[in-house]
PDB file of C-alpha atoms in Angstrom:
ATOM      1  CA  MET A   1      -0.008  -0.083  -0.057  1.00 56.00           C
ATOM      2  CA  LYS A   2       2.849   2.455   0.950  1.00 59.00           C
ATOM      3  CA  ASN A   3       4.390   1.359  -2.573  1.00 58.00           C
ATOM      4  CA  ILE A   4       1.356   2.286  -4.713  1.00 61.00           C
ATOM      5  CA  PHE A   5       1.658   5.657  -2.178  1.00 48.00           C
ATOM      6  CA  LEU A   6       4.865   6.447  -3.010  1.00 48.00           C
ATOM      7  CA  LYS A   7       4.489   5.330  -6.520  1.00 46.00           C
ATOM      8  CA  THR A   8       1.604   6.986  -7.080  1.00 50.00           C
ATOM      9  CA  SER A   9       2.653  10.577  -5.276  1.00 45.00           C
ATOM     10  CA  CYS A  10       6.227  10.959  -7.949  1.00 40.00           C
ATOM     11  CA  LEU A  11       4.214  10.546 -10.742  1.00 42.00           C
ATOM     12  CA  LEU A  12       1.827  12.948  -9.698  1.00 42.00           C
ATOM     13  CA  ILE A  13       5.077  15.225  -8.864  1.00 47.00           C
ATOM     14  CA  LEU A  14       6.602  14.772 -12.604  1.00 42.00           C
ATOM     15  CA  LEU A  15       3.111  15.253 -14.064  1.00 39.00           C
ATOM     16  CA  LEU A  16       2.923  18.666 -12.289  1.00 39.00           C
ATOM     17  CA  SER A  17       6.088  19.704 -12.955  1.00 45.00           C
ATOM     18  CA  THR A  18       5.823  18.748 -16.151  1.00 42.00           C
ATOM     19  CA  PHE A  19       3.087  21.071 -17.713  1.00 43.00           C
ATOM     20  CA  SER A  20       3.630  23.997 -15.451  1.00 44.00           C
ATOM     21  CA  CYS A  21       6.856  24.708 -17.207  1.00 43.00           C
ATOM     22  CA  SER A  22       5.132  25.442 -20.169  1.00 38.00           C
ATOM     23  CA  VAL A  23       6.480  27.034 -23.677  1.00 39.00           C
ATOM     24  CA  ASP A  24       6.343  30.371 -23.799  1.00 39.00           C
ATOM     25  CA  ARG A  25       4.577  31.263 -27.199  1.00 38.00           C
ATOM     26  CA  ASP A  26       3.762  34.390 -26.523  1.00 43.00           C
ATOM     27  CA  ASP A  27       8.007  35.399 -27.421  1.00 44.00           C
ATOM     28  CA  GLU A  28       7.407  32.909 -30.508  1.00 48.00           C
ATOM     29  CA  THR A  29       4.799  35.710 -32.339  1.00 51.00           C
ATOM     30  CA  SER A  30       5.219  38.670 -29.867  1.00 87.00           C
ATOM     31  CA  ILE A  31       7.999  40.137 -32.862  1.00 95.00           C
ATOM     32  CA  LEU A  32       4.672  40.007 -35.474  1.00 95.00           C
ATOM     33  CA  GLY A  33       3.847  42.977 -37.245  1.00 97.00           C
ATOM     34  CA  THR A  34       5.211  46.410 -38.506  1.00 97.00           C
ATOM     35  CA  TRP A  35       8.705  47.393 -36.904  1.00 98.00           C
ATOM     36  CA  THR A  36      10.201  51.271 -37.601  1.00 98.00           C
ATOM     37  CA  GLU A  37      13.638  52.600 -37.275  1.00 97.00           C
ATOM     38  CA  THR A  38      13.556  55.083 -34.519  1.00 97.00           C
ATOM     39  CA  ALA A  39      17.770  55.487 -34.047  1.00 96.00           C
ATOM     40  CA  PRO A  40      20.051  55.798 -36.072  1.00 95.00           C
ATOM     41  CA  VAL A  41      18.295  57.259 -38.606  1.00 94.00           C
ATOM     42  CA  ALA A  42      13.891  58.017 -38.403  1.00 96.00           C
ATOM     43  CA  GLY A  43      11.926  56.133 -40.574  1.00 96.00           C
ATOM     44  CA  ARG A  44      14.370  54.964 -43.073  1.00 96.00           C
ATOM     45  CA  THR A  45      13.469  51.574 -42.503  1.00 97.00           C
ATOM     46  CA  THR A  46      10.524  49.266 -41.812  1.00 98.00           C
ATOM     47  CA  LEU A  47      10.573  45.617 -40.938  1.00 98.00           C
ATOM     48  CA  VAL A  48       7.444  43.753 -41.258  1.00 98.00           C
ATOM     49  CA  PHE A  49       7.993  40.779 -39.614  1.00 97.00           C
ATOM     50  CA  GLY A  50       4.602  38.130 -40.860  1.00 96.00           C
ATOM     51  CA  ALA A  51       3.245  34.911 -41.006  1.00 90.00           C
ATOM     52  CA  ASP A  52       5.278  31.885 -42.503  1.00 92.00           C
ATOM     53  CA  ASN A  53       8.531  33.356 -41.571  1.00 96.00           C
ATOM     54  CA  ARG A  54       8.631  36.140 -43.927  1.00 97.00           C
ATOM     55  CA  LEU A  55       9.831  39.430 -43.212  1.00 97.00           C
ATOM     56  CA  THR A  56       9.574  42.671 -45.408  1.00 97.00           C
ATOM     57  CA  ARG A  57      12.303  45.132 -45.129  1.00 96.00           C
ATOM     58  CA  ILE A  58      11.209  48.554 -46.991  1.00 97.00           C
ATOM     59  CA  ASP A  59      13.151  51.210 -47.033  1.00 94.00           C
ATOM     60  CA  GLY A  60      12.681  55.480 -46.851  1.00 91.00           C
ATOM     61  CA  ASP A  61      12.070  55.181 -50.481  1.00 93.00           C
ATOM     62  CA  GLY A  62      10.016  52.851 -50.764  1.00 93.00           C
ATOM     63  CA  ASN A  63      11.894  50.066 -52.492  1.00 95.00           C
ATOM     64  CA  SER A  64      11.300  46.602 -51.039  1.00 96.00           C
ATOM     65  CA  GLU A  65      12.916  43.283 -50.005  1.00 94.00           C
ATOM     66  CA  VAL A  66      11.318  39.902 -49.506  1.00 96.00           C
ATOM     67  CA  TYR A  67      12.967  37.536 -46.718  1.00 96.00           C
ATOM     68  CA  ILE A  68      12.754  33.978 -45.067  1.00 96.00           C
ATOM     69  CA  TYR A  69      14.285  34.203 -41.910  1.00 96.00           C
ATOM     70  CA  ARG A  70      14.679  32.536 -37.928  1.00 96.00           C
ATOM     71  CA  ILE A  71      15.988  33.009 -35.550  1.00 96.00           C
ATOM     72  CA  GLU A  72      18.145  32.036 -32.944  1.00 95.00           C
ATOM     73  CA  ASP A  73      19.419  33.299 -29.782  1.00 93.00           C
ATOM     74  CA  ARG A  74      20.278  37.045 -30.839  1.00 95.00           C
ATOM     75  CA  THR A  75      20.656  35.570 -34.086  1.00 96.00           C
ATOM     76  CA  LEU A  76      18.203  37.051 -37.221  1.00 96.00           C
ATOM     77  CA  TYR A  77      19.188  34.692 -40.184  1.00 96.00           C
ATOM     78  CA  LEU A  78      18.057  36.155 -43.140  1.00 95.00           C
ATOM     79  CA  SER A  79      17.712  34.117 -47.061  1.00 95.00           C
ATOM     80  CA  LEU A  80      16.183  36.323 -50.226  1.00 93.00           C
ATOM     81  CA  ALA A  81      12.392  34.703 -50.749  1.00 92.00           C
ATOM     82  CA  SER A  82      13.391  34.751 -54.077  1.00 88.00           C
ATOM     83  CA  GLY A  83      15.397  31.255 -53.522  1.00 83.00           C
ATOM     84  CA  THR A  84      18.677  33.617 -54.906  1.00 81.00           C
ATOM     85  CA  GLU A  85      21.353  31.924 -52.903  1.00 80.00           C
ATOM     86  CA  GLY A  86      23.072  33.319 -49.734  1.00 80.00           C
ATOM     87  CA  THR A  87      22.140  34.699 -45.916  1.00 87.00           C
ATOM     88  CA  SER A  88      23.042  37.597 -44.007  1.00 92.00           C
ATOM     89  CA  GLU A  89      23.684  37.450 -40.143  1.00 94.00           C
ATOM     90  CA  ILE A  90      21.991  40.212 -38.419  1.00 95.00           C
ATOM     91  CA  PHE A  91      22.906  40.644 -34.632  1.00 96.00           C
ATOM     92  CA  LEU A  92      18.805  40.355 -33.553  1.00 97.00           C
ATOM     93  CA  GLU A  93      17.488  41.599 -29.173  1.00 96.00           C
ATOM     94  CA  GLN A  94      14.095  42.047 -28.574  1.00 95.00           C
ATOM     95  CA  ILE A  95      14.358  44.805 -25.598  1.00 94.00           C
ATOM     96  CA  ASN A  96      10.914  44.843 -24.893  1.00 94.00           C
ATOM     97  CA  THR A  97       7.281  44.004 -26.852  1.00 94.00           C
ATOM     98  CA  ASN A  98       7.493  47.443 -28.436  1.00 96.00           C
ATOM     99  CA  LYS A  99      11.001  48.179 -29.494  1.00 97.00           C
ATOM    100  CA  LEU A 100      13.664  46.124 -31.296  1.00 96.00           C
ATOM    101  CA  LYS A 101      17.184  45.971 -31.443  1.00 97.00           C
ATOM    102  CA  THR A 102      19.445  45.263 -34.879  1.00 96.00           C
ATOM    103  CA  GLY A 103      22.621  44.757 -36.230  1.00 94.00           C
ATOM    104  CA  ASN A 104      23.046  47.469 -39.408  1.00 91.00           C
ATOM    105  CA  LEU A 105      21.020  46.406 -42.317  1.00 89.00           C
ATOM    106  CA  TYR A 106      22.910  48.690 -44.881  1.00 84.00           C
ATOM    107  CA  PRO A 107      26.521  47.298 -45.818  1.00 76.00           C
ATOM    108  CA  SER A 108      29.598  49.441 -43.988  1.00 74.00           C
ATOM    109  CA  ILE A 109      33.257  49.437 -43.521  1.00 72.00           C
ATOM    110  CA  PRO A 110      33.701  46.167 -42.079  1.00 72.00           C
ATOM    111  CA  GLU A 111      36.362  47.778 -39.796  1.00 73.00           C
ATOM    112  CA  ALA A 112      33.863  50.647 -38.857  1.00 77.00           C
ATOM    113  CA  GLU A 113      32.242  50.394 -34.782  1.00 82.00           C
ATOM    114  CA  PRO A 114      29.255  47.916 -35.045  1.00 84.00           C
ATOM    115  CA  VAL A 115      26.393  50.272 -35.994  1.00 90.00           C
ATOM    116  CA  PHE A 116      22.392  49.244 -34.478  1.00 94.00           C
ATOM    117  CA  LEU A 117      19.675  49.846 -34.899  1.00 96.00           C
ATOM    118  CA  ILE A 118      16.486  50.004 -33.348  1.00 97.00           C
ATOM    119  CA  PHE A 119      12.889  49.628 -34.420  1.00 98.00           C
ATOM    120  CA  GLU A 120       9.663  50.662 -32.776  1.00 98.00           C
ATOM    121  CA  ARG A 121       5.837  48.714 -33.027  1.00 96.00           C
ATOM    122  CA  TYR A 122       3.486  51.321 -32.278  1.00 86.00           C
TER     123      TYR A 122
END
């Protein structure tokens, strides 16, 4: 009788701890939406994170480029949706639900100081 009670208690504790530690799905979807660059050049770039891991980058002149993206740790991996070979790796940090910090999306001199872009979602 004691043995059954002990096994049942252990199983119950195991089940409770498994289901109480759930994955936060909000973190996976919180990047979706339209983000506008606020620094260093306000309004220069708009990023639209959409469904199916599609990212549209729109510059200040209205030119756009569509990418397939994935995020791992603090890295944003971008591949052109058109199928052109090559990927880009860019630093990405979501500061809060409405603010992102990325590495430079524009070509620069490799030896130059790192440039970070700040995006906000309104």
